[in-house]
Tab-separated table of C-alpha atoms and ligand atoms in Angstrom:
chain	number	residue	atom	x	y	z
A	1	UNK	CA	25.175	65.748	-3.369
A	2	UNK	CA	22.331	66.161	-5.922
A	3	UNK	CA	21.338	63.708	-8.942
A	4	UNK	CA	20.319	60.528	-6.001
A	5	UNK	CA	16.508	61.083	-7.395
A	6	UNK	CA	14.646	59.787	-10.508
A	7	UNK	CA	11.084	59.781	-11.987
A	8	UNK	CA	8.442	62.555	-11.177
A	9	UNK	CA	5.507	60.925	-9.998
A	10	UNK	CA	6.572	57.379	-8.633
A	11	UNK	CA	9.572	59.179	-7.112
A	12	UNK	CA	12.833	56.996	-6.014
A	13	UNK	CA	15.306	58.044	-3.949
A	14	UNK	CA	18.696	55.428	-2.756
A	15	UNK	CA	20.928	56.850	-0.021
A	16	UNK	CA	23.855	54.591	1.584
A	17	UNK	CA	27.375	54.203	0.919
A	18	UNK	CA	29.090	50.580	0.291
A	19	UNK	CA	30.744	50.517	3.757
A	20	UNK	CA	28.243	52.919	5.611
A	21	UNK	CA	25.793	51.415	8.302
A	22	UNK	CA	23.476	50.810	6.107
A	23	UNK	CA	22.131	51.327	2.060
A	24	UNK	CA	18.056	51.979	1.117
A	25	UNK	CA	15.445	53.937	-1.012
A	26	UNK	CA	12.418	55.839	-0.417
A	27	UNK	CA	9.665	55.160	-2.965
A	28	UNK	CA	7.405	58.236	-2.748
A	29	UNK	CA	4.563	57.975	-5.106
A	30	UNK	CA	3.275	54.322	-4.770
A	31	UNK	CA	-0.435	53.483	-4.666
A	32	UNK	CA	-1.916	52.664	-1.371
A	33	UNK	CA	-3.539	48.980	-1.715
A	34	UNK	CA	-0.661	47.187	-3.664
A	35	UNK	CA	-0.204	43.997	-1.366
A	36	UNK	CA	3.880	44.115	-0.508
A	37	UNK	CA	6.015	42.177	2.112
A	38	UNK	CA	9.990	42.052	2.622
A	39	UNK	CA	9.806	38.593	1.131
A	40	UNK	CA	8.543	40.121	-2.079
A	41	UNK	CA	11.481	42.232	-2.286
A	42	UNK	CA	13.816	40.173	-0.769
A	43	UNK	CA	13.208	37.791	-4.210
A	44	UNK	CA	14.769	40.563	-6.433
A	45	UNK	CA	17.603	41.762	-3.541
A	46	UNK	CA	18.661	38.100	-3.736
A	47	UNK	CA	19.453	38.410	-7.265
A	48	UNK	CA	21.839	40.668	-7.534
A	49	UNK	CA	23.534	39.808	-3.751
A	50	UNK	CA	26.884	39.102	-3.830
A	51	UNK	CA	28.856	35.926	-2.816
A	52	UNK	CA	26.449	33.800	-4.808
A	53	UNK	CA	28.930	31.992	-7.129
A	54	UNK	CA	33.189	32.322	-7.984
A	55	UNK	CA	32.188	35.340	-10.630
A	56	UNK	CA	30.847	37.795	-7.917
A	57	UNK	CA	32.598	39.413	-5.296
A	58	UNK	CA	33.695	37.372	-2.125
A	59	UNK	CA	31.838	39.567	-0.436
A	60	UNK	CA	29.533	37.852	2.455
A	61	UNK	CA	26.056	39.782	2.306
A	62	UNK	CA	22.712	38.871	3.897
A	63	UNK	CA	21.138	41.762	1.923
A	64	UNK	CA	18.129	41.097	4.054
A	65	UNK	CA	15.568	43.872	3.742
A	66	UNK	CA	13.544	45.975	6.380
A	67	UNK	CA	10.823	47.899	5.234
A	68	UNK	CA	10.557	51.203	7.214
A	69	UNK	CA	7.205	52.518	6.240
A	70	UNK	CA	4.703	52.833	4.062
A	71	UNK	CA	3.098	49.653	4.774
A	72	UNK	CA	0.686	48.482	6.847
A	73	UNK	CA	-1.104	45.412	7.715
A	74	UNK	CA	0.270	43.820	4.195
A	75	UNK	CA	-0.508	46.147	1.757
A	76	UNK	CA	1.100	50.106	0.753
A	77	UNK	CA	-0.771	52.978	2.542
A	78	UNK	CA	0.309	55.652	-0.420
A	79	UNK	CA	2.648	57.025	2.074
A	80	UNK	CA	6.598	57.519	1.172
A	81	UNK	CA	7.936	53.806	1.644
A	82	UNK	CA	11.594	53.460	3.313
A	83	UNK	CA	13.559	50.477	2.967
A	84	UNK	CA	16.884	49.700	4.420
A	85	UNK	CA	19.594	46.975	4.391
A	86	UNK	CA	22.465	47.045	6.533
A	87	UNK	CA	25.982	46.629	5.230
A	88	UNK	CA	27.778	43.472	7.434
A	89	UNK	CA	30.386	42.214	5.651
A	90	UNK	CA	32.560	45.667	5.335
A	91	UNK	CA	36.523	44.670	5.141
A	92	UNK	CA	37.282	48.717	4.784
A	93	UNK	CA	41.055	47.915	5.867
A	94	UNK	CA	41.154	46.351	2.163
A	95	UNK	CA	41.170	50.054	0.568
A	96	UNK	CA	43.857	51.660	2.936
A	97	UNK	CA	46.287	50.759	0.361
A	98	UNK	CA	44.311	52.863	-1.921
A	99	UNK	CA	43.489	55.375	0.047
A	100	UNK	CA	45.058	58.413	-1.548
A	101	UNK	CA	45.512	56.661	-4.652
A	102	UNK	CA	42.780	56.818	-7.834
A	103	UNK	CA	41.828	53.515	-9.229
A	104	UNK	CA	41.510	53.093	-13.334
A	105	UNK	CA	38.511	53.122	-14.678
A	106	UNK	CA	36.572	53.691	-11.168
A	107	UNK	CA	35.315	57.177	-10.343
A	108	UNK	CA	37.942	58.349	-7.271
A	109	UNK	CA	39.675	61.024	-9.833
A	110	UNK	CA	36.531	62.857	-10.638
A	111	UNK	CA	34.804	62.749	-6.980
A	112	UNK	CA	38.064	64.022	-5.722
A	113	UNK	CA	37.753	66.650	-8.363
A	114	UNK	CA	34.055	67.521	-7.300
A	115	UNK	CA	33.799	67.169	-4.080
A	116	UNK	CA	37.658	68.217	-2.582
A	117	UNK	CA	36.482	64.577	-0.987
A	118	UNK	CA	35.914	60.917	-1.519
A	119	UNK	CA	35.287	57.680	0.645
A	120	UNK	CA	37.987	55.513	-0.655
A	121	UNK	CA	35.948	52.607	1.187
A	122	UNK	CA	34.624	50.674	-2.130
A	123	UNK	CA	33.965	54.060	-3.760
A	124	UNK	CA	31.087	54.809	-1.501
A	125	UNK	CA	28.300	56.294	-3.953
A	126	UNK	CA	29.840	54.909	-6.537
A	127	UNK	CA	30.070	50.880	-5.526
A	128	UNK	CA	27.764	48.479	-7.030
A	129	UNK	CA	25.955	48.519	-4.251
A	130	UNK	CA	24.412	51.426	-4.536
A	131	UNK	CA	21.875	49.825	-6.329
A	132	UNK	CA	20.652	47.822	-3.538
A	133	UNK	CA	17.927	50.752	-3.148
A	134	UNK	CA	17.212	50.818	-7.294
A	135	UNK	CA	16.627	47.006	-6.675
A	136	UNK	CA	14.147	47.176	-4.043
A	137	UNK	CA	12.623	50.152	-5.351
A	138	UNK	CA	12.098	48.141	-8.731
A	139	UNK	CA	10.319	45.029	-6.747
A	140	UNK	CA	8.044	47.386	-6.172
A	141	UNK	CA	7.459	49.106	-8.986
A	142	UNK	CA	7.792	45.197	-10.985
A	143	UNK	CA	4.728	44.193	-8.337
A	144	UNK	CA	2.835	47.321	-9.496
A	145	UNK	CA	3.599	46.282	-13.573
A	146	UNK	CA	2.595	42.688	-12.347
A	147	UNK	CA	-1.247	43.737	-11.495
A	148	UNK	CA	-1.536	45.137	-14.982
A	149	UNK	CA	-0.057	42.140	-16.831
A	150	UNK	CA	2.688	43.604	-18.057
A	151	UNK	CA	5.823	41.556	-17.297
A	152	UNK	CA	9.739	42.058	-17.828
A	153	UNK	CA	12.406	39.515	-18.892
A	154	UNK	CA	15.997	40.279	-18.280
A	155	UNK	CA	19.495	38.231	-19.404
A	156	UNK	CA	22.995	37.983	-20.216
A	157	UNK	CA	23.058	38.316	-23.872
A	158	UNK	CA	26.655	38.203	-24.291
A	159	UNK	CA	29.994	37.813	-22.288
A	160	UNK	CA	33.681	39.434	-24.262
A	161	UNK	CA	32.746	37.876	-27.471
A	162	UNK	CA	30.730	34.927	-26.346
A	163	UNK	CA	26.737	35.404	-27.170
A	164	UNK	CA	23.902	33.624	-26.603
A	165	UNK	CA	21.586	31.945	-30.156
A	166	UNK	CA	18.648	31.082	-28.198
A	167	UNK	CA	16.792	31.900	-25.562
A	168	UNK	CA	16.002	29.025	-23.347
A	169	UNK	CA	14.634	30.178	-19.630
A	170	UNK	CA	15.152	27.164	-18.341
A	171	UNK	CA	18.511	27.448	-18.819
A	172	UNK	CA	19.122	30.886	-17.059
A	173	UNK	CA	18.673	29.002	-13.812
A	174	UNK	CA	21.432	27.140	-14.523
A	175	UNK	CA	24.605	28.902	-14.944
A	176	UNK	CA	25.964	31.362	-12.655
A	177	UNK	CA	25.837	33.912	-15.699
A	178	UNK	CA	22.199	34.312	-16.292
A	179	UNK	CA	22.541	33.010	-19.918
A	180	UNK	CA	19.509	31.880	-20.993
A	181	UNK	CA	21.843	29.730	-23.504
A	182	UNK	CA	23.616	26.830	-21.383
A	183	UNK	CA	25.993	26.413	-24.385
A	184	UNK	CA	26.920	29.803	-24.721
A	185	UNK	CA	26.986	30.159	-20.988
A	186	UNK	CA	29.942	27.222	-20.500
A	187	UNK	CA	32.076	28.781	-23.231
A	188	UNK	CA	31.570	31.955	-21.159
A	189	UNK	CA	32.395	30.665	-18.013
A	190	UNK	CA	36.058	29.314	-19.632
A	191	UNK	CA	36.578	32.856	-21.097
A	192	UNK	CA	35.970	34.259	-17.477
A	193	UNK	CA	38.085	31.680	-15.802
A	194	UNK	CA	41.007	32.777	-18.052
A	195	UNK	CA	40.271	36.733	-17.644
A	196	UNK	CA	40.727	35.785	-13.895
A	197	UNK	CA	43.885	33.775	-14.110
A	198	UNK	CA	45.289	36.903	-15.610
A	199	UNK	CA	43.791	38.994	-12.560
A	200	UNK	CA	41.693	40.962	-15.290
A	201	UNK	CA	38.030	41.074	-15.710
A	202	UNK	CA	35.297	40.915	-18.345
A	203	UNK	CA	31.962	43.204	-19.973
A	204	UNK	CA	28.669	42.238	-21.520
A	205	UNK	CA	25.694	42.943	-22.979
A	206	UNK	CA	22.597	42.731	-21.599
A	207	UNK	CA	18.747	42.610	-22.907
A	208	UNK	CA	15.271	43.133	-22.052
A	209	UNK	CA	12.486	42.196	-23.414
A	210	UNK	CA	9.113	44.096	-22.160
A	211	UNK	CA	5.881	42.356	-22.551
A	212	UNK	CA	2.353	43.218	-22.413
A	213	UNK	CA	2.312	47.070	-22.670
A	214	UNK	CA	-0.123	49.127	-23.514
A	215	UNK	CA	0.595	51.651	-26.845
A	216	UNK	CA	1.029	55.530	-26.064
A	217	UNK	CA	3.359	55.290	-23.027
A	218	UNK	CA	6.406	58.114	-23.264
A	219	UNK	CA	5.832	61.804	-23.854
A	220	UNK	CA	7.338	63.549	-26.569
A	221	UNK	CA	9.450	65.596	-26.850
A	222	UNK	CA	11.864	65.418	-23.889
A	223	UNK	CA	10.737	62.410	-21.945
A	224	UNK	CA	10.269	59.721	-24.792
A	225	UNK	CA	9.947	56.062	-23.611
A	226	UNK	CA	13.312	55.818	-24.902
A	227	UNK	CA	15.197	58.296	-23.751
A	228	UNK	CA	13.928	58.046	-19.971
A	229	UNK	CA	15.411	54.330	-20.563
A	230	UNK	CA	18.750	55.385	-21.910
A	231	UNK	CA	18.836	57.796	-18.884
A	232	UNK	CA	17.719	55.261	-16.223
A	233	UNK	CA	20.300	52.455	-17.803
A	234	UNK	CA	22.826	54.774	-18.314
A	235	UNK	CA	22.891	56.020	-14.501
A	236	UNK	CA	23.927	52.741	-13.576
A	237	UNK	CA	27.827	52.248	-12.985
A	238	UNK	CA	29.140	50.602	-15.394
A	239	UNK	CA	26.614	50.980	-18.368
A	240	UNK	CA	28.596	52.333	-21.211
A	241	UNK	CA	25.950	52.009	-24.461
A	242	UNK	CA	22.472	51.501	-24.509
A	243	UNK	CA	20.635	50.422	-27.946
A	244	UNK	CA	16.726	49.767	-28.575
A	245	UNK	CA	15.561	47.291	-30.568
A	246	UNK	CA	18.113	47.021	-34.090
A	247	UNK	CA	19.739	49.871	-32.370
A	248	UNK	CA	23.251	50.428	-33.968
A	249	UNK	CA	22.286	47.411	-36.580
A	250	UNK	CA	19.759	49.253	-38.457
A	251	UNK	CA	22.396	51.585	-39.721
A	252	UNK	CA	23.439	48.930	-42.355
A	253	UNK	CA	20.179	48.573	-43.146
A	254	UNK	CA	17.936	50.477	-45.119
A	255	UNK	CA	14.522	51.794	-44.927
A	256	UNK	CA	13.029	48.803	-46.638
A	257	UNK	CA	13.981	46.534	-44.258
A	258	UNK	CA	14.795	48.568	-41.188
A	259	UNK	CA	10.518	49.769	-41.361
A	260	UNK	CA	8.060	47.901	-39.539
A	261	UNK	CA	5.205	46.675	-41.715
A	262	UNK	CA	1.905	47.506	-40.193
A	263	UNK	CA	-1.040	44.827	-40.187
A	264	UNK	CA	-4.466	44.830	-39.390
A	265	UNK	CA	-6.820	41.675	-38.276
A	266	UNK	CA	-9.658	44.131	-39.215
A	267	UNK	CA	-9.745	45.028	-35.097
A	268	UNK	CA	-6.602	45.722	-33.791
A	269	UNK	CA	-3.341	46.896	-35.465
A	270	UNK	CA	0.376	45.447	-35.482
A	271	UNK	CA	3.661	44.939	-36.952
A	272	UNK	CA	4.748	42.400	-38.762
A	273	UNK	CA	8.450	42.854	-37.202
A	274	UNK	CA	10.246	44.600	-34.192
A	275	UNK	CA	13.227	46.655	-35.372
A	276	UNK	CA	12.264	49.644	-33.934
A	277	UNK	CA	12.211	47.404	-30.581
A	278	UNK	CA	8.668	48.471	-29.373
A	279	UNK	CA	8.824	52.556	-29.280
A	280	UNK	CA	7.895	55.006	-32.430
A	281	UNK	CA	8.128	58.489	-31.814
A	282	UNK	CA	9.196	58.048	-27.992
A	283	UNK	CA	5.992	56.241	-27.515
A	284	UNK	CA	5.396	52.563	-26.833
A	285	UNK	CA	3.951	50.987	-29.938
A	286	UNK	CA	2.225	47.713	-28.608
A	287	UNK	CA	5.020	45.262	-29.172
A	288	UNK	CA	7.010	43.853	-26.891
A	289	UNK	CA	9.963	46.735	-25.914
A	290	UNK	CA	13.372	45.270	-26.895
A	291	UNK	CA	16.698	47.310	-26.029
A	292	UNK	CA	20.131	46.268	-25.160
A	293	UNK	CA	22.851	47.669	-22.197
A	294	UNK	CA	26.390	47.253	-22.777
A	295	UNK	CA	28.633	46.984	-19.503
A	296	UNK	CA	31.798	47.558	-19.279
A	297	UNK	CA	34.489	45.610	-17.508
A	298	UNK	CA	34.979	45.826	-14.168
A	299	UNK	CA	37.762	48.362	-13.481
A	300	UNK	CA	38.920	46.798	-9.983
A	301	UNK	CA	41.163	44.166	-11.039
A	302	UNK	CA	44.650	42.956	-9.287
A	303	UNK	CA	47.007	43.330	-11.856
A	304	UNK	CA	49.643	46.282	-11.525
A	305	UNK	CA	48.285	49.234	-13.459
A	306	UNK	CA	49.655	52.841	-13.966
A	307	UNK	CA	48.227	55.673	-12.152
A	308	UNK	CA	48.566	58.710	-9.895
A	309	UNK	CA	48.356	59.244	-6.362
A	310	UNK	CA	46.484	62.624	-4.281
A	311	UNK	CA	49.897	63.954	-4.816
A	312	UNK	CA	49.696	64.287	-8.260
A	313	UNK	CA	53.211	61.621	-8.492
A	314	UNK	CA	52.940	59.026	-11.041
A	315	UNK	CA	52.757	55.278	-8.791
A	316	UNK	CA	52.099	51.718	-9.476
A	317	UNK	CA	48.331	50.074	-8.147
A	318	UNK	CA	47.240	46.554	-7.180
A	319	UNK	CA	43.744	46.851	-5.807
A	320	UNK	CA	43.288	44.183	-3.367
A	321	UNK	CA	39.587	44.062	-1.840
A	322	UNK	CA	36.882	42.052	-3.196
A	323	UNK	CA	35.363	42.454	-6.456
A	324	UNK	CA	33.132	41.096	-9.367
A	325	UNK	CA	35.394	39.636	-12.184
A	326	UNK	CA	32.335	40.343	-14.378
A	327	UNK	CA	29.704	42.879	-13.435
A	328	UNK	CA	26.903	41.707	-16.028
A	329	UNK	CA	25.154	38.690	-14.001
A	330	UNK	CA	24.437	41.083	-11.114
A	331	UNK	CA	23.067	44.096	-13.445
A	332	UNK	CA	20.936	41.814	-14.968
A	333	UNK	CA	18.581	42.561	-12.372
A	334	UNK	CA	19.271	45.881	-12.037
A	335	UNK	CA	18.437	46.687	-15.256
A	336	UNK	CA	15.193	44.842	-14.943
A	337	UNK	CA	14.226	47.035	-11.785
A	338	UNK	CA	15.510	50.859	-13.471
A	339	UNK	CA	13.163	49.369	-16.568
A	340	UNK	CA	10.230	49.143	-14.118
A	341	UNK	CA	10.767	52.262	-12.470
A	342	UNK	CA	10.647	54.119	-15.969
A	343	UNK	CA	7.686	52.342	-16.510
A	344	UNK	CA	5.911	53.071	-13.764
A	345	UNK	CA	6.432	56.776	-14.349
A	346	UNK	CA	5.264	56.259	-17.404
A	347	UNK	CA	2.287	54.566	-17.016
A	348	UNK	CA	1.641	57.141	-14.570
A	349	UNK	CA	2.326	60.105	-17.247
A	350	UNK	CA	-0.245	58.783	-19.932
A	351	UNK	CA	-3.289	58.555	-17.567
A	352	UNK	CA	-3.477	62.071	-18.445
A	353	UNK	CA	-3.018	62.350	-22.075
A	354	UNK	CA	-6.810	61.884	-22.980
A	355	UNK	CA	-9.552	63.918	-21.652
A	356	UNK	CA	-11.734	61.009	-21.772
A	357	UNK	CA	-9.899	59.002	-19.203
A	358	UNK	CA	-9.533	61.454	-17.001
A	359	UNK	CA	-13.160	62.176	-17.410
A	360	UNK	CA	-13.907	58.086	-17.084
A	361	UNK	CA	-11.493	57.854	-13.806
A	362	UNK	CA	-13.335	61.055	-12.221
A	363	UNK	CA	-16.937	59.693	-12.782
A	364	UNK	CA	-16.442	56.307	-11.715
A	365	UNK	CA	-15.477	58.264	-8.528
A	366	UNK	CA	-18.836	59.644	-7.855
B	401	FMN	C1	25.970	45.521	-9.629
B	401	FMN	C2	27.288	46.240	-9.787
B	401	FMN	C3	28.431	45.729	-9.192
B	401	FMN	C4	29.657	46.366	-9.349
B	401	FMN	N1	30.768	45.818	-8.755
B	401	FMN	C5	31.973	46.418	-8.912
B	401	FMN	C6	33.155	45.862	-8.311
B	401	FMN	O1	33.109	44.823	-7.647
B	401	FMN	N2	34.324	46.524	-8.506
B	401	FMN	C7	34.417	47.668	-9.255
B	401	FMN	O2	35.500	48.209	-9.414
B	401	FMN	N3	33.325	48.207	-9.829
B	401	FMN	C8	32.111	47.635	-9.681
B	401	FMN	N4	31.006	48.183	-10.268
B	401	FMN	C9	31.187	49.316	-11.203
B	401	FMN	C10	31.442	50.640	-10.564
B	401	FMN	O3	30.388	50.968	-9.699
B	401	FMN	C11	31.602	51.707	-11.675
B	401	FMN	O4	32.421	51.251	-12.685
B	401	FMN	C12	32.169	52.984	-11.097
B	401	FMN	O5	31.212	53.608	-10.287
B	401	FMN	C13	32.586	53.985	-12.174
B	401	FMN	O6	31.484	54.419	-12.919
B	401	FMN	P1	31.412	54.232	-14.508
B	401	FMN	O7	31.965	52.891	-14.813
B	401	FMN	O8	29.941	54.319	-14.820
B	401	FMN	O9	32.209	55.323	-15.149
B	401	FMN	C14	29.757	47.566	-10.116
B	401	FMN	C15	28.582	48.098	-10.700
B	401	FMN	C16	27.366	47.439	-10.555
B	401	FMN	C17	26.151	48.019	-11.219
């Protein structure tokens, strides 16, 4: 199976299956120096670990990281780094009843298709947990954005129809939904309670706002800033749109106001406003980066549905194992961690796009 790789020169690989021995990354490409301990990515793992309130799955995980390699006496060596967590909490007698049947919505039909094979135990690949390795492979890559002050800020921006009108952070900490909007997030929580009375589930919308980077990053034509975003957001399950800054919006706009006025303090140059979310020409333009992921319902849910069997015969489904009635809270992080990954790559990418620097970097070496 190809496609389990992404970014060229901070290079991420995950490997695992849901109810495998075990799910993990190797990070090939990190600096040596960068201080780095299993508590540091344990913070991020713990985000996005299930169990952790009634709108995740059931699902009992530790999540507890080892790291494998790579580091030594507290800090990276520049060597590939490994890191591992090991699945406990498997119940893979749950998904016997679906066994040889495909669920709506998940991806069973089209592995079967491609492979002539599929592990019908929580959609191996293709479970949410697959992104146990993008998560730890983002706490590093987040530690590495850290050193150069550039920091990332990640939350539910809507539930169904329910959004957010302010951001409050100190909010986010309290509601299950990461809604920086404790208003917003109670209203949400009473639309999820009924989608779950009804056995049926909920999507979002979720944003991120970039701060602190530098301009130039992304390089045109093929790997723009934003396109390597869409493409990292967009390879997570469940992602189904991804917008930056007005996005879709500035299509009932015009010019006028869709533009960005420039302005000048006679030293530096900015904008006056952020449609364009932070990227002109698929480079970063100095303001904060600004785009949106929409994500989709989840597609387990318990209610009876229509669908077909290995056979090809037409049956009834009720998918029984334990799942997230919303997936949004627990991409939130997700989302965060593909961002810094991108970034990283990025960051990376420009150090060469000025003979000067290159010329600076190589003489300080002397
Ligand atoms: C953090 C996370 C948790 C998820 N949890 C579930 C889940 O509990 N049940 C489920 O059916 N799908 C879940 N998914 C979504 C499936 O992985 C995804 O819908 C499936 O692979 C099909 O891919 P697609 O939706 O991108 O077409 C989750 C996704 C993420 C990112």
């Amino acid at each position: 199976m190809a496609g389990s790789t992404i970014g060229t020169q901070f290079r991420v690989t995950t490997w695992g299956e849901s109810h495998g021995k075990a799910l993990g990354a190797v990070i090939d490409g990190c600096p040596a120096g960068l201080e780095l301990s299993e508590e540091d990515i344990q913070v991020y793992l713990d985000r996005r670990k299930p169990g952790q309130s009634r709108f995740t799955t059931a699902r009992g995980e530790g999540d507890a990281v080892e790291i494998l390699s790579g580091v030594f006496e507290g800090a990276t060596t520049g060597t590939p780094i490994s890191v591992m967590v090991r699945n406990q909490d498997q119940h893979s007698k749950d998904y016997s009843d679906i066994a040889h049947v495909y669920r709506p919505g998940h991806a069973d039909y089209t592995f079967m298709e491609k492979y002539g094979f599929r592990d019908y135990r929580g959609g191996g690949r293709s479970s949410g947990r697959e992104t146990i390795g993008r998560v730890a492979a983002g706490a590093i890559a987040g530690k590495i954005l850290e050193t150069l002050g550039i920091s990332i800020f990640t939350y539910t921006k809507s539930i169904g129809d329910i959004a957010i009108s302010k951001v409050d952070v100190d909010a986010m900490d309290s509601n299950a939904l990461c809604m920086p909007d404790a208003e917003a997030a109670k209203k949400a929580e009473a639309y999820l309670e009924e989608c779950m009375n009804k056995q049926d589930s909920a999507g979002g919308v979720i944003e991120c706002v970039v701060q602190g980077l530098p301009a130039g990053l992304g390089e045109p034509v093929f790997e723009k800033l934003d396109a390597e975003l869409a493409k990292a957001m967009l390879s997570i399950g469940a992602v189904k749109g991804f917008e930056m800054g007005d996005g879709f919006a500035a299509t009932r706009g015009n010019g006028s106001t869709n533009n960005d006025a420039f302005v000048s303090d006679g030293e530096s140059v900015a904008k006056a406003t952020n449609h364009s979310g932070g990227v002109l020409g698929g480079m970063s333009d100095g303001s904060d980066l600004v785009f949106r992921v929409a994500v989709k319902p989840t597609p387990s849910i318990s209610q009876t549905q229509r669908t077909v069997n290995e056979e090809g015969e037409n049956v009834e489904i009720e998918i029984h194992g334990r799942h997230d009635p919303i997936i949004v809270p627990r991409a939130v992080v997700v989302v965060e961690c593909m961002a810094a990954i991108t970034l990283v790559n990025a960051l990376y990418a420009n150090q060469s796009s000025r003979l000067e620097w290159l010329q600076d970097f190589y003489n300080k070496q002397e």
